[in-house]
Structures are given as structure tokens and as C-alpha cells.
């Protein structure tokens, strides 16, 4: 069987978080370049009218960049560079309404939207689930095995009910959240994180690094608990 035939018969390839993160970072760099370019242009022009026009234009571009490109081409420039495509569950690109809703949910939830990926059969974030979409490899012939997963099998009949798995997962999430706040308290006592940064977001460079590292570790811990709980791998979520 040729590689092309295999790509057609193996079914959709759903992007891993690492691949989606690459697309997000590339889009973020483009947004920063646009912002800094607009600020530099407005400063050199020394015109309040031009500054206002540039400001409004940048805001409109940043708000419509993702939804319009997802609707029109199936993905942003970051998606293209990462070999990804946003696909409607009914096939093809998302409608403009769905693309706008997807962007809105992702903007509101931020990184927390991605916590459900390990618990879903097709690596879907919350904004994917709510808009009935998936993020897939655009060109399977250019993808490496570590960049995607295929659809996971349906629940094993021997697996506990969804309600039991959800309750057990929630039980594990409570101490995880308490542990996170305990870590923050310990960092405050040790002087590694300032109270001003935690309460008022007035942070030094060191505070930013510590706060970011702690938040990332917390999100990874939550994702691991949710994924293991939903797959019945946590103690208490497995049948005896």
C-alpha cells in the first residue's frame, strides 16, 4: 500500500496539543508584529487621527483574523504553518457563525478550553466540542506520528459509567486546586512571588516567570487528572 493510499484509509488525524500550541504561538507572533508595527507607525506619524484609525484597524483585524480565515480557508496562518485544519463535523469548513462562536469561547476560556482534549475521542477542546468541530492534520503525507492521534475507540463495556467517572474526576480536582493555592502560598512565604503580583498583577520579571511556570504546571496537572479520570484510570474510577 502506498503512503497516499494509507493516508486515505486510516481516517482523520486529530492534532495533538503540541501541534496546536505551535499554531497558537505562530499566530501570537504575527499579532505582536502587527501591534508593534502599528505603534511604531503611529509614533512616527505623530497624528492623532492616524493613531485612532490604526488602533481601530488593529482591533478589527485581531478580532476577525481567526474566525474569518477558519471560515474561508479552514485555518489561520498558524494552522497552515503547523499543517492543521479546522473541520466541521458535517465536513468542510465551519460556517462564519460557528467560526465566530468558536473564537469567542476560546477567547473567554483561554488555556482552560484545552483541558478536555485528553478526555475526548478526537482530541477536542471545549471550543471544538461546543461548535461541533475538530482540528485535523491538513496534509497527512507531511505529518509525523507524534503530531496526531486517530479517533479513540468507544467506551469499554467494562468501564464504569460516565457519571461515576465524572464524579471521581471531580473529587480528584478539588485537592488539585487546593494544592495549587498551597503552592502559591508557599511561593509567597519564600519570597519567590510578590503579593502585588498575585493580587494586583503588578509583577517583576521574576514574578512573571514564576507565575507562568506555576500556571502551566497547574494546567498540565488538571489535564492529566481529567484525561485519566475519563478513561477510568484513576483509583475509584475503575471497576473492581
Short mmCIF file of C-alpha atoms in Angstrom, two decimals, residues 112 115 168-184 214-215 217-226 234:
data_model
loop_
_atom_site.label_atom_id
_atom_site.label_comp_id
_atom_site.label_asym_id
_atom_site.label_seq_id
_atom_site.Cartn_x
_atom_site.Cartn_y
_atom_site.Cartn_z
CA UNK A 112 -8.67 26.13 30.19
CA UNK A 115 -8.23 20.71 29.32
CA UNK A 168 -14.37 10.59 40.69
CA UNK A 169 -12.61 13.12 38.45
CA UNK A 170 -14.30 15.99 40.31
CA UNK A 171 -13.18 14.51 43.63
CA UNK A 172 -9.57 14.49 42.43
CA UNK A 173 -9.81 18.02 41.01
CA UNK A 174 -10.72 19.55 44.39
CA UNK A 175 -7.42 18.66 46.15
CA UNK A 176 -5.54 19.58 42.96
CA UNK A 177 -6.95 23.13 43.14
CA UNK A 178 -6.19 23.32 46.87
CA UNK A 179 -2.66 22.11 46.20
CA UNK A 180 -2.21 24.87 43.63
CA UNK A 181 -3.24 27.54 46.12
CA UNK A 182 -0.93 25.93 48.67
CA UNK A 183 1.95 26.21 46.22
CA UNK A 184 1.16 29.89 45.65
CA UNK A 214 3.20 27.61 38.17
CA UNK A 215 0.13 28.20 36.00
CA UNK A 217 2.18 23.12 35.75
CA UNK A 218 -1.31 23.55 37.23
CA UNK A 219 -2.98 23.28 33.82
CA UNK A 220 -0.96 20.17 32.95
CA UNK A 221 -1.96 18.59 36.27
CA UNK A 222 -5.64 19.32 35.62
CA UNK A 223 -5.42 17.94 32.09
CA UNK A 224 -3.79 14.75 33.38
CA UNK A 225 -6.46 14.25 36.05
CA UNK A 226 -9.31 14.86 33.60
CA UNK A 234 -7.87 6.88 38.46
#
